[in-house]
Amino acid sequence: MRTEQSENLDIAPFIDRSLLGIATPEMVEQACEEAERYGFAAVCVNPCYVRQVTALLHQKRPQICTVIGFPTGATTTATKLYEAQEAMENGAQELDVVINIGWLKAGKIDDVHREIAEICESTGLMVKAILEMSLLTQPEQLMAAQICMDAGVRMLETGTGWSGAATVVDVRLLKELTKDQIGIKASGGIQTHDRAVELILAGATRIGTSWGVDLLKQREQDSNKS
């Protein structure tokens, strides 16, 4: 049910404009143009395009974001560190890092913590830890969130979008755990304006989606009908 709060919510500043599938330089340029035009929070691309995005968004509002260990989180720590440091050198301001889910499930808690902490410490950038909530039991979700918070991340992210959609339940759980100390990014399956609003009202401070412009157009169309 729509409320006055949801009707008046501007979702544009929450959106990380994602482009993480197969993409061309022309598609990257379009994503950057959209982010600047609509006032999105960030553009999130694969590492090979960080330098291009840096050139396009230099001194502009949207942040330059890339992914590390994407999408499985199962590359070696040395590889993730190299990816993170190279991304930083190429101009990245934010890193969406997939945690090693297999390690977490195997109880290798110290290894998961050490890996994330090293990335946070070595780059000093905003690190968003991708937890892949849909693949975890609730005890594992709680453990993953606490490990990443202890390691120094500045945001917890529900998932890659490759293993299930972000849910209001997941966001509410992360909000309860974080107590507003760090941010929450909801990613995966967010293809409608109403869905984005639901997640923001549940506690999401960022929305990861490749549908950002479509969401805003849906809102405009709904406003014209009323």
XYZ file of C-alpha atoms in Angstrom:
226
model
C 0.000 0.000 0.000
C 1.314 3.398 -0.977
C 1.686 6.089 1.639
C 2.498 9.777 1.488
C 6.058 8.921 2.482
C 6.473 6.448 -0.373
C 4.785 8.770 -2.869
C 7.191 11.617 -2.083
C 10.377 9.547 -1.873
C 13.043 10.448 -4.445
C 14.873 7.189 -5.091
C 17.464 8.568 -7.539
C 20.116 9.427 -4.881
C 19.915 5.833 -3.593
C 20.648 4.141 -6.919
C 23.907 2.438 -7.835
C 23.538 2.183 -11.596
C 24.850 -1.343 -12.183
C 26.336 -2.640 -15.431
C 27.823 -6.005 -14.507
C 26.873 -8.287 -17.360
C 28.470 -8.265 -20.793
C 28.956 -4.599 -21.666
C 30.569 -2.462 -24.340
C 32.341 0.881 -23.851
C 29.290 2.540 -25.415
C 27.031 0.982 -22.792
C 29.376 2.181 -20.059
C 29.269 5.711 -21.449
C 25.463 5.605 -21.498
C 25.357 4.402 -17.879
C 27.584 7.295 -16.809
C 25.458 9.811 -18.688
C 22.331 8.449 -16.993
C 23.928 8.573 -13.559
C 24.970 12.188 -13.992
C 21.664 13.281 -15.527
C 19.449 11.665 -12.891
C 21.668 12.132 -9.845
C 22.378 8.494 -9.070
C 24.710 7.641 -6.196
C 27.191 5.603 -8.224
C 27.972 3.698 -11.383
C 29.071 0.110 -10.702
C 30.976 -1.615 -13.508
C 33.298 -4.550 -13.990
C 36.970 -3.798 -13.239
C 38.042 -3.460 -16.883
C 35.889 -0.330 -17.220
C 36.933 1.536 -14.074
C 39.417 3.725 -15.924
C 36.785 4.721 -18.500
C 34.234 5.561 -15.806
C 36.861 7.574 -13.930
C 37.480 9.675 -17.025
C 33.761 10.192 -17.636
C 32.765 10.997 -14.037
C 35.828 12.940 -12.869
C 34.708 15.602 -10.357
C 31.058 14.674 -10.886
C 28.577 13.570 -8.236
C 28.164 9.841 -8.988
C 30.781 7.667 -7.320
C 32.949 5.210 -9.267
C 32.271 1.666 -8.102
C 33.528 -1.752 -9.149
C 33.230 -5.357 -8.015
C 35.906 -7.563 -6.463
C 35.825 -11.384 -6.562
C 32.617 -11.169 -8.568
C 30.346 -13.089 -8.699
C 31.409 -16.119 -6.621
C 33.822 -14.635 -4.082
C 35.998 -17.715 -4.551
C 39.151 -16.216 -6.030
C 42.229 -16.178 -3.803
C 42.832 -13.437 -1.268
C 45.911 -12.345 -3.213
C 43.812 -12.007 -6.365
C 41.139 -9.992 -4.559
C 43.780 -7.704 -3.058
C 45.343 -7.142 -6.471
C 41.927 -6.437 -8.002
C 41.131 -3.964 -5.224
C 44.445 -2.145 -5.419
C 44.351 -1.957 -9.221
C 40.777 -0.635 -9.075
C 41.883 2.036 -6.604
C 44.785 3.043 -8.852
C 42.381 3.289 -11.789
C 40.115 5.653 -9.860
C 37.548 3.487 -8.068
C 36.011 5.102 -4.996
C 33.855 2.185 -3.866
C 34.420 -1.582 -3.915
C 31.646 -4.176 -3.839
C 33.497 -7.234 -2.520
C 31.970 -10.713 -2.631
C 32.870 -12.602 0.530
C 34.062 -16.201 0.256
C 30.778 -18.026 0.871
C 32.419 -21.455 0.892
C 34.821 -20.411 3.647
C 31.946 -19.026 5.687
C 29.929 -22.234 5.378
C 33.023 -24.280 6.272
C 33.501 -22.303 9.466
C 36.705 -20.587 8.276
C 35.664 -17.396 10.035
C 39.153 -16.022 10.599
C 39.969 -16.378 6.894
C 36.813 -14.537 5.842
C 37.527 -11.753 8.338
C 41.194 -11.461 7.402
C 40.451 -11.201 3.686
C 37.867 -8.441 4.047
C 39.940 -6.566 6.627
C 42.994 -6.601 4.354
C 41.008 -5.131 1.493
C 39.557 -2.419 3.741
C 42.937 -1.543 5.227
C 44.992 -1.693 2.039
C 42.693 0.563 0.006
C 40.973 2.843 2.514
C 38.007 2.951 0.133
C 34.338 2.414 0.882
C 33.976 -1.362 0.924
C 30.549 -2.928 0.548
C 30.605 -6.598 1.510
C 28.347 -8.718 -0.685
C 26.891 -11.407 1.593
C 24.716 -13.337 -0.896
C 21.936 -13.626 1.689
C 19.836 -16.012 -0.406
C 22.542 -18.691 -0.136
C 22.955 -18.450 3.645
C 21.026 -19.817 6.590
C 19.966 -17.210 9.129
C 22.809 -18.107 11.535
C 25.228 -17.766 8.610
C 23.675 -14.425 7.679
C 24.188 -13.154 11.207
C 27.748 -14.444 11.277
C 28.616 -12.957 7.874
C 27.251 -9.559 8.819
C 29.147 -9.454 12.110
C 32.420 -10.595 10.529
C 32.238 -7.920 7.858
C 31.306 -5.181 10.302
C 34.223 -6.174 12.537
C 36.515 -6.157 9.477
C 35.714 -2.504 8.764
C 33.276 -2.497 5.857
C 31.119 0.562 5.428
C 28.139 -1.186 3.882
C 26.542 -4.636 3.793
C 25.054 -5.758 0.492
C 22.326 -8.369 0.172
C 23.731 -10.135 -2.888
C 25.218 -10.107 -6.356
C 21.840 -10.376 -8.019
C 22.993 -13.625 -9.624
C 21.595 -15.916 -6.908
C 18.263 -14.382 -6.016
C 16.492 -11.092 -5.495
C 16.880 -8.690 -2.598
C 14.086 -9.041 -0.060
C 12.543 -6.731 2.499
C 13.159 -9.422 5.131
C 16.896 -9.412 4.373
C 17.119 -5.627 4.529
C 15.222 -5.453 7.812
C 17.499 -8.091 9.314
C 20.618 -6.172 8.255
C 19.154 -2.925 9.568
C 18.551 -4.553 12.938
C 22.100 -5.903 13.010
C 23.863 -2.735 11.897
C 21.867 -0.369 14.135
C 22.424 2.323 11.489
C 26.193 2.251 12.086
C 26.903 1.368 8.450
C 24.902 1.369 5.227
C 22.845 -1.365 3.562
C 22.744 -1.996 -0.171
C 19.887 -4.011 -1.638
C 20.780 -5.668 -4.946
C 19.088 -8.183 -7.190
C 15.776 -8.240 -9.023
C 14.847 -4.593 -8.362
C 12.903 -3.782 -11.518
C 10.030 -1.639 -10.263
C 9.804 1.705 -8.542
C 7.517 0.298 -5.855
C 10.020 -2.446 -5.047
C 12.837 0.053 -4.674
C 10.700 2.172 -2.339
C 9.813 -0.863 -0.214
C 13.480 -1.710 0.230
C 14.462 1.864 1.067
C 11.694 2.172 3.650
C 12.865 -1.151 5.120
C 16.331 0.320 5.643
C 18.309 0.170 2.407
C 20.621 3.149 1.903
C 21.602 2.071 -1.613
C 19.748 0.260 -4.388
C 21.834 -1.743 -6.843
C 20.015 -2.043 -10.166
C 20.541 -1.844 -13.899
C 16.960 -0.536 -14.198
C 17.513 2.871 -12.603
C 16.114 5.015 -15.405
C 13.159 2.671 -15.868
C 12.296 2.969 -12.172
C 12.206 6.760 -12.408
C 10.087 6.640 -15.577
C 7.617 4.315 -13.823
C 7.272 6.877 -11.048
C 6.680 9.652 -13.577
C 4.067 7.607 -15.420
C 2.241 6.824 -12.174
C 2.247 10.507 -11.246
C 0.772 11.465 -14.618
C -2.052 8.943 -14.150
C -3.050 10.271 -10.733
